[in-house]
């Protein structure tokens, strides 16, 4: 039986209720209609159209090159597939850092042109005004702290963040600023599990962790990584549920062999 007939659309309020009753939130990325259909049908709570599309879909080294138009294209495809999940879309690098008006315009474009339900942006106190302006316009905002890949050239590496006391304290301050500014949830990426636990307890709103331990109110992974489509990417925080790269590669090699041997198509596969 389809999950859609039994279950109403997940909203930001549903996520708050889940935190309040101690139910964990499951979030996964998707960037296209086919994958989003599978993810939604499986019963995912939140689908993130992440700017990780820049890496896994377009083959860039960082998330910086992806554009607002490209994010809207991916988001529209996901929205057409998602019947139950809340669809959150990343504001890409360069579409909100200028000022709060630019941030609002970018968020409005995503909502209007893709039909998504919320936006996500990276940063702490420095993006407070932008968050407030977007929320005031009626658009739900998810924050993102810890390792923020759009600032990779500032950090220099993708290693764990906030291990030092000063950075940990800044993160503790920033989560409260984001909550106060109106964020409905905050992604915590690659920070010590103990810090994520403290922060999650200090907040009214749910945290979603990636490489941030089990005490977060929910978890997120990049779908291509968790099903093993991304070749050779095995960070410690990743649980890889399938090895699709090997499976698909094997299937394609079999197809090539069958074509060369004139084994495909056979009599039943032609008219
Ligand atoms: O872009 C993305 O996929 C993300 C997740 C890693 C949280 O921001």
mmCIF file of N, CA and C in Angstrom, residues 186-270:
data_model
loop_
_atom_site.group_PDB
_atom_site.id
_atom_site.type_symbol
_atom_site.label_atom_id
_atom_site.label_comp_id
_atom_site.label_asym_id
_atom_site.label_seq_id
_atom_site.Cartn_x
_atom_site.Cartn_y
_atom_site.Cartn_z
ATOM 1 N N UNK A 186 18.195 23.277 12.339
ATOM 2 C CA UNK A 186 19.590 23.617 12.012
ATOM 3 C C UNK A 186 20.370 22.338 11.689
ATOM 4 N N UNK A 187 21.057 22.324 10.548
ATOM 5 C CA UNK A 187 21.981 21.231 10.227
ATOM 6 C C UNK A 187 23.297 21.480 10.954
ATOM 7 N N UNK A 188 23.817 20.436 11.608
ATOM 8 C CA UNK A 188 25.129 20.489 12.262
ATOM 9 C C UNK A 188 26.033 19.523 11.522
ATOM 10 N N UNK A 189 27.031 20.059 10.825
ATOM 11 C CA UNK A 189 27.887 19.197 9.994
ATOM 12 C C UNK A 189 29.273 19.042 10.604
ATOM 13 N N UNK A 190 29.674 17.801 10.755
ATOM 14 C CA UNK A 190 31.045 17.432 11.171
ATOM 15 C C UNK A 190 31.556 18.213 12.368
ATOM 16 N N UNK A 191 30.883 18.035 13.498
ATOM 17 C CA UNK A 191 31.352 18.606 14.766
ATOM 18 C C UNK A 191 31.392 17.474 15.791
ATOM 19 N N UNK A 192 32.133 17.618 16.899
ATOM 20 C CA UNK A 192 32.190 16.546 17.894
ATOM 21 C C UNK A 192 30.795 16.176 18.408
ATOM 22 N N UNK A 193 30.574 14.866 18.622
ATOM 23 C CA UNK A 193 29.257 14.369 19.042
ATOM 24 C C UNK A 193 28.812 15.004 20.359
ATOM 25 N N UNK A 194 29.761 15.216 21.278
ATOM 26 C CA UNK A 194 29.401 15.777 22.578
ATOM 27 C C UNK A 194 28.877 17.214 22.438
ATOM 28 N N UNK A 195 29.533 17.980 21.560
ATOM 29 C CA UNK A 195 29.103 19.362 21.319
ATOM 30 C C UNK A 195 27.706 19.378 20.670
ATOM 31 N N UNK A 196 27.496 18.471 19.698
ATOM 32 C CA UNK A 196 26.185 18.393 19.027
ATOM 33 C C UNK A 196 25.092 18.029 20.027
ATOM 34 N N UNK A 197 25.443 17.156 20.992
ATOM 35 C CA UNK A 197 24.468 16.747 22.013
ATOM 36 C C UNK A 197 24.099 17.944 22.897
ATOM 37 N N UNK A 198 25.110 18.681 23.344
ATOM 38 C CA UNK A 198 24.869 19.850 24.202
ATOM 39 C C UNK A 198 23.997 20.865 23.483
ATOM 40 N N UNK A 199 24.361 21.129 22.219
ATOM 41 C CA UNK A 199 23.646 22.127 21.417
ATOM 42 C C UNK A 199 22.199 21.687 21.166
ATOM 43 N N UNK A 200 22.015 20.399 20.854
ATOM 44 C CA UNK A 200 20.666 19.903 20.555
ATOM 45 C C UNK A 200 19.762 20.025 21.782
ATOM 46 N N UNK A 201 20.357 19.789 22.964
ATOM 47 C CA UNK A 201 19.564 19.910 24.206
ATOM 48 C C UNK A 201 19.239 21.363 24.526
ATOM 49 N N UNK A 202 20.136 22.272 24.090
ATOM 50 C CA UNK A 202 19.934 23.683 24.433
ATOM 51 C C UNK A 202 18.879 24.354 23.546
ATOM 52 N N UNK A 203 18.526 23.684 22.457
ATOM 53 C CA UNK A 203 17.611 24.295 21.492
ATOM 54 C C UNK A 203 16.188 23.763 21.614
ATOM 55 N N UNK A 204 15.228 24.659 21.311
ATOM 56 C CA UNK A 204 13.825 24.251 21.197
ATOM 57 C C UNK A 204 13.619 23.554 19.842
ATOM 58 N N UNK A 205 14.262 24.076 18.785
ATOM 59 C CA UNK A 205 14.071 23.559 17.422
ATOM 60 C C UNK A 205 14.974 22.342 17.167
ATOM 61 N N UNK A 206 14.584 21.478 16.199
ATOM 62 C CA UNK A 206 15.375 20.269 15.935
ATOM 63 C C UNK A 206 16.708 20.521 15.218
ATOM 64 N N UNK A 207 17.723 19.739 15.598
ATOM 65 C CA UNK A 207 18.992 19.734 14.875
ATOM 66 C C UNK A 207 19.034 18.497 13.991
ATOM 67 N N UNK A 208 19.686 18.636 12.836
ATOM 68 C CA UNK A 208 19.863 17.500 11.922
ATOM 69 C C UNK A 208 21.369 17.337 11.734
ATOM 70 N N UNK A 209 21.895 16.181 12.102
ATOM 71 C CA UNK A 209 23.339 16.002 12.075
ATOM 72 C C UNK A 209 23.843 15.262 10.851
ATOM 73 N N UNK A 210 25.074 15.607 10.463
ATOM 74 C CA UNK A 210 25.821 14.817 9.477
ATOM 75 C C UNK A 210 27.255 14.779 10.008
ATOM 76 N N UNK A 211 27.680 13.617 10.448
ATOM 77 C CA UNK A 211 28.973 13.527 11.116
ATOM 78 C C UNK A 211 28.966 14.270 12.433
ATOM 79 N N UNK A 212 27.827 14.253 13.135
ATOM 80 C CA UNK A 212 27.702 15.005 14.391
ATOM 81 C C UNK A 212 27.117 14.136 15.508
ATOM 82 N N UNK A 213 27.121 12.828 15.328
ATOM 83 C CA UNK A 213 26.714 11.918 16.402
ATOM 84 C C UNK A 213 25.218 11.676 16.501
ATOM 85 N N UNK A 214 24.857 10.768 17.410
ATOM 86 C CA UNK A 214 23.484 10.260 17.464
ATOM 87 C C UNK A 214 22.527 11.113 18.297
ATOM 88 N N UNK A 215 23.062 12.099 19.022
ATOM 89 C CA UNK A 215 22.170 12.886 19.887
ATOM 90 C C UNK A 215 21.432 13.998 19.129
ATOM 91 N N UNK A 216 21.782 14.204 17.867
ATOM 92 C CA UNK A 216 21.037 15.191 17.073
ATOM 93 C C UNK A 216 19.590 14.701 16.940
ATOM 94 N N UNK A 217 18.680 15.633 16.660
ATOM 95 C CA UNK A 217 17.261 15.262 16.573
ATOM 96 C C UNK A 217 16.936 14.533 15.271
ATOM 97 N N UNK A 218 17.864 14.590 14.316
ATOM 98 C CA UNK A 218 17.683 13.866 13.059
ATOM 99 C C UNK A 218 19.027 13.681 12.392
ATOM 100 N N UNK A 219 19.030 12.951 11.285
ATOM 101 C CA UNK A 219 20.270 12.698 10.536
ATOM 102 C C UNK A 219 20.044 12.988 9.065
ATOM 103 N N UNK A 220 21.113 13.406 8.377
ATOM 104 C CA UNK A 220 21.058 13.608 6.932
ATOM 105 C C UNK A 220 22.303 13.007 6.298
ATOM 106 N N UNK A 221 22.138 12.430 5.108
ATOM 107 C CA UNK A 221 23.274 11.987 4.304
ATOM 108 C C UNK A 221 23.020 12.404 2.853
ATOM 109 N N UNK A 222 24.084 12.416 2.086
ATOM 110 C CA UNK A 222 23.964 12.636 0.638
ATOM 111 C C UNK A 222 23.594 11.278 0.022
ATOM 112 N N UNK A 223 22.485 11.234 -0.702
ATOM 113 C CA UNK A 223 21.956 9.944 -1.165
ATOM 114 C C UNK A 223 22.986 9.178 -2.005
ATOM 115 N N UNK A 224 23.702 9.875 -2.883
ATOM 116 C CA UNK A 224 24.679 9.198 -3.744
ATOM 117 C C UNK A 224 25.768 8.500 -2.928
ATOM 118 N N UNK A 225 26.103 9.092 -1.766
ATOM 119 C CA UNK A 225 27.119 8.485 -0.899
ATOM 120 C C UNK A 225 26.560 7.268 -0.172
ATOM 121 N N UNK A 226 25.321 7.382 0.363
ATOM 122 C CA UNK A 226 24.802 6.284 1.190
ATOM 123 C C UNK A 226 24.397 5.060 0.358
ATOM 124 N N UNK A 227 24.158 5.234 -0.939
ATOM 125 C CA UNK A 227 23.877 4.046 -1.768
ATOM 126 C C UNK A 227 25.103 3.633 -2.584
ATOM 127 N N UNK A 228 26.240 4.258 -2.292
ATOM 128 C CA UNK A 228 27.496 3.812 -2.905
ATOM 129 C C UNK A 228 27.653 4.146 -4.374
ATOM 130 N N UNK A 229 27.046 5.272 -4.803
ATOM 131 C CA UNK A 229 27.207 5.705 -6.195
ATOM 132 C C UNK A 229 28.465 6.536 -6.378
ATOM 133 N N UNK A 230 28.899 7.174 -5.272
ATOM 134 C CA UNK A 230 30.061 8.051 -5.346
ATOM 135 C C UNK A 230 31.322 7.208 -5.226
ATOM 136 N N UNK A 231 32.122 7.190 -6.274
ATOM 137 C CA UNK A 231 33.292 6.307 -6.313
ATOM 138 C C UNK A 231 34.357 6.754 -5.306
ATOM 139 N N UNK A 232 34.749 5.821 -4.438
ATOM 140 C CA UNK A 232 35.880 6.055 -3.543
ATOM 141 C C UNK A 232 35.668 7.067 -2.435
ATOM 142 N N UNK A 233 34.418 7.396 -2.085
ATOM 143 C CA UNK A 233 34.168 8.358 -1.002
ATOM 144 C C UNK A 233 33.679 7.604 0.224
ATOM 145 N N UNK A 234 34.531 7.468 1.248
ATOM 146 C CA UNK A 234 34.183 6.680 2.434
ATOM 147 C C UNK A 234 34.580 7.378 3.728
ATOM 148 N N UNK A 235 34.059 8.568 4.010
ATOM 149 C CA UNK A 235 34.413 9.210 5.275
ATOM 150 C C UNK A 235 33.854 8.395 6.453
ATOM 151 N N UNK A 236 34.434 8.618 7.629
ATOM 152 C CA UNK A 236 34.060 7.837 8.822
ATOM 153 C C UNK A 236 32.573 7.947 9.177
ATOM 154 N N UNK A 237 31.980 9.119 8.941
ATOM 155 C CA UNK A 237 30.583 9.314 9.358
ATOM 156 C C UNK A 237 29.583 8.628 8.437
ATOM 157 N N UNK A 238 30.052 8.176 7.256
ATOM 158 C CA UNK A 238 29.120 7.653 6.257
ATOM 159 C C UNK A 238 28.812 6.180 6.483
ATOM 160 N N UNK A 239 27.528 5.824 6.563
ATOM 161 C CA UNK A 239 27.151 4.409 6.493
ATOM 162 C C UNK A 239 26.674 4.158 5.069
ATOM 163 N N UNK A 240 27.421 3.262 4.364
ATOM 164 C CA UNK A 240 27.084 2.977 2.959
ATOM 165 C C UNK A 240 26.201 1.737 2.906
ATOM 166 N N UNK A 241 24.939 1.931 2.502
ATOM 167 C CA UNK A 241 23.950 0.842 2.556
ATOM 168 C C UNK A 241 23.990 -0.065 1.335
ATOM 169 N N UNK A 242 24.541 0.428 0.239
ATOM 170 C CA UNK A 242 24.634 -0.357 -0.998
ATOM 171 C C UNK A 242 25.975 -0.041 -1.649
ATOM 172 N N UNK A 243 26.364 -0.895 -2.612
ATOM 173 C CA UNK A 243 27.550 -0.579 -3.412
ATOM 174 C C UNK A 243 27.093 -0.474 -4.870
ATOM 175 N N UNK A 244 26.292 0.563 -5.135
ATOM 176 C CA UNK A 244 25.670 0.677 -6.457
ATOM 177 C C UNK A 244 26.671 0.947 -7.565
ATOM 178 N N UNK A 245 27.788 1.572 -7.228
ATOM 179 C CA UNK A 245 28.793 1.828 -8.269
ATOM 180 C C UNK A 245 29.217 0.491 -8.887
ATOM 181 N N UNK A 246 29.539 -0.478 -8.014
ATOM 182 C CA UNK A 246 29.988 -1.794 -8.493
ATOM 183 C C UNK A 246 28.856 -2.520 -9.214
ATOM 184 N N UNK A 247 27.645 -2.452 -8.627
ATOM 185 C CA UNK A 247 26.479 -3.132 -9.231
ATOM 186 C C UNK A 247 26.195 -2.600 -10.636
ATOM 187 N N UNK A 248 26.157 -1.282 -10.767
ATOM 188 C CA UNK A 248 25.814 -0.666 -12.055
ATOM 189 C C UNK A 248 26.933 -0.900 -13.063
ATOM 190 N N UNK A 249 28.159 -0.772 -12.593
ATOM 191 C CA UNK A 249 29.301 -1.002 -13.466
ATOM 192 C C UNK A 249 29.249 -2.429 -14.036
ATOM 193 N N UNK A 250 28.905 -3.399 -13.170
ATOM 194 C CA UNK A 250 28.806 -4.798 -13.605
ATOM 195 C C UNK A 250 27.698 -4.976 -14.634
ATOM 196 N N UNK A 251 26.554 -4.337 -14.377
ATOM 197 C CA UNK A 251 25.417 -4.451 -15.298
ATOM 198 C C UNK A 251 25.786 -3.858 -16.668
ATOM 199 N N UNK A 252 26.464 -2.737 -16.655
ATOM 200 C CA UNK A 252 26.833 -2.081 -17.915
ATOM 201 C C UNK A 252 27.859 -2.912 -18.682
ATOM 202 N N UNK A 253 28.776 -3.530 -17.955
ATOM 203 C CA UNK A 253 29.755 -4.408 -18.623
ATOM 204 C C UNK A 253 29.060 -5.608 -19.267
ATOM 205 N N UNK A 254 28.030 -6.138 -18.563
ATOM 206 C CA UNK A 254 27.274 -7.269 -19.131
ATOM 207 C C UNK A 254 26.552 -6.841 -20.408
ATOM 208 N N UNK A 255 25.969 -5.649 -20.390
ATOM 209 C CA UNK A 255 25.264 -5.120 -21.571
ATOM 210 C C UNK A 255 26.226 -4.993 -22.757
ATOM 211 N N UNK A 256 27.416 -4.419 -22.496
ATOM 212 C CA UNK A 256 28.410 -4.245 -23.564
ATOM 213 C C UNK A 256 28.770 -5.622 -24.158
ATOM 214 N N UNK A 257 28.987 -6.587 -23.250
ATOM 215 C CA UNK A 257 29.362 -7.946 -23.686
ATOM 216 C C UNK A 257 28.250 -8.545 -24.554
ATOM 217 N N UNK A 258 26.996 -8.385 -24.090
ATOM 218 C CA UNK A 258 25.861 -8.958 -24.828
ATOM 219 C C UNK A 258 25.706 -8.324 -26.213
ATOM 220 N N UNK A 259 25.905 -7.001 -26.292
ATOM 221 C CA UNK A 259 25.789 -6.319 -27.589
ATOM 222 C C UNK A 259 26.874 -6.817 -28.535
ATOM 223 N N UNK A 260 28.096 -6.871 -28.043
ATOM 224 C CA UNK A 260 29.233 -7.295 -28.888
ATOM 225 C C UNK A 260 29.053 -8.733 -29.371
ATOM 226 N N UNK A 261 28.455 -9.591 -28.508
ATOM 227 C CA UNK A 261 28.297 -11.014 -28.849
ATOM 228 C C UNK A 261 27.006 -11.271 -29.636
ATOM 229 N N UNK A 262 26.279 -10.211 -29.986
ATOM 230 C CA UNK A 262 24.979 -10.302 -30.659
ATOM 231 C C UNK A 262 24.025 -11.213 -29.875
ATOM 232 N N UNK A 263 24.138 -11.148 -28.557
ATOM 233 C CA UNK A 263 23.240 -11.890 -27.657
ATOM 234 C C UNK A 263 22.058 -11.004 -27.277
ATOM 235 N N UNK A 264 22.234 -9.688 -27.393
ATOM 236 C CA UNK A 264 21.162 -8.726 -27.157
ATOM 237 C C UNK A 264 20.966 -7.890 -28.408
ATOM 238 N N UNK A 265 19.737 -7.693 -28.897
ATOM 239 C CA UNK A 265 18.486 -8.289 -28.411
ATOM 240 C C UNK A 265 18.300 -9.709 -28.937
ATOM 241 N N UNK A 266 17.585 -10.539 -28.146
ATOM 242 C CA UNK A 266 17.263 -11.880 -28.646
ATOM 243 C C UNK A 266 15.892 -11.842 -29.330
ATOM 244 N N UNK A 267 15.360 -12.986 -29.698
ATOM 245 C CA UNK A 267 14.108 -13.027 -30.477
ATOM 246 C C UNK A 267 12.942 -12.417 -29.713
ATOM 247 N N UNK A 268 12.915 -12.616 -28.402
ATOM 248 C CA UNK A 268 11.803 -12.086 -27.592
ATOM 249 C C UNK A 268 11.923 -10.586 -27.384
ATOM 250 N N UNK A 269 13.079 -10.038 -27.631
ATOM 251 C CA UNK A 269 13.304 -8.608 -27.401
ATOM 252 C C UNK A 269 13.264 -7.806 -28.693
ATOM 253 N N UNK A 270 12.653 -8.370 -29.723
ATOM 254 C CA UNK A 270 12.507 -7.614 -30.978
ATOM 255 C C UNK A 270 11.114 -7.820 -31.553
#
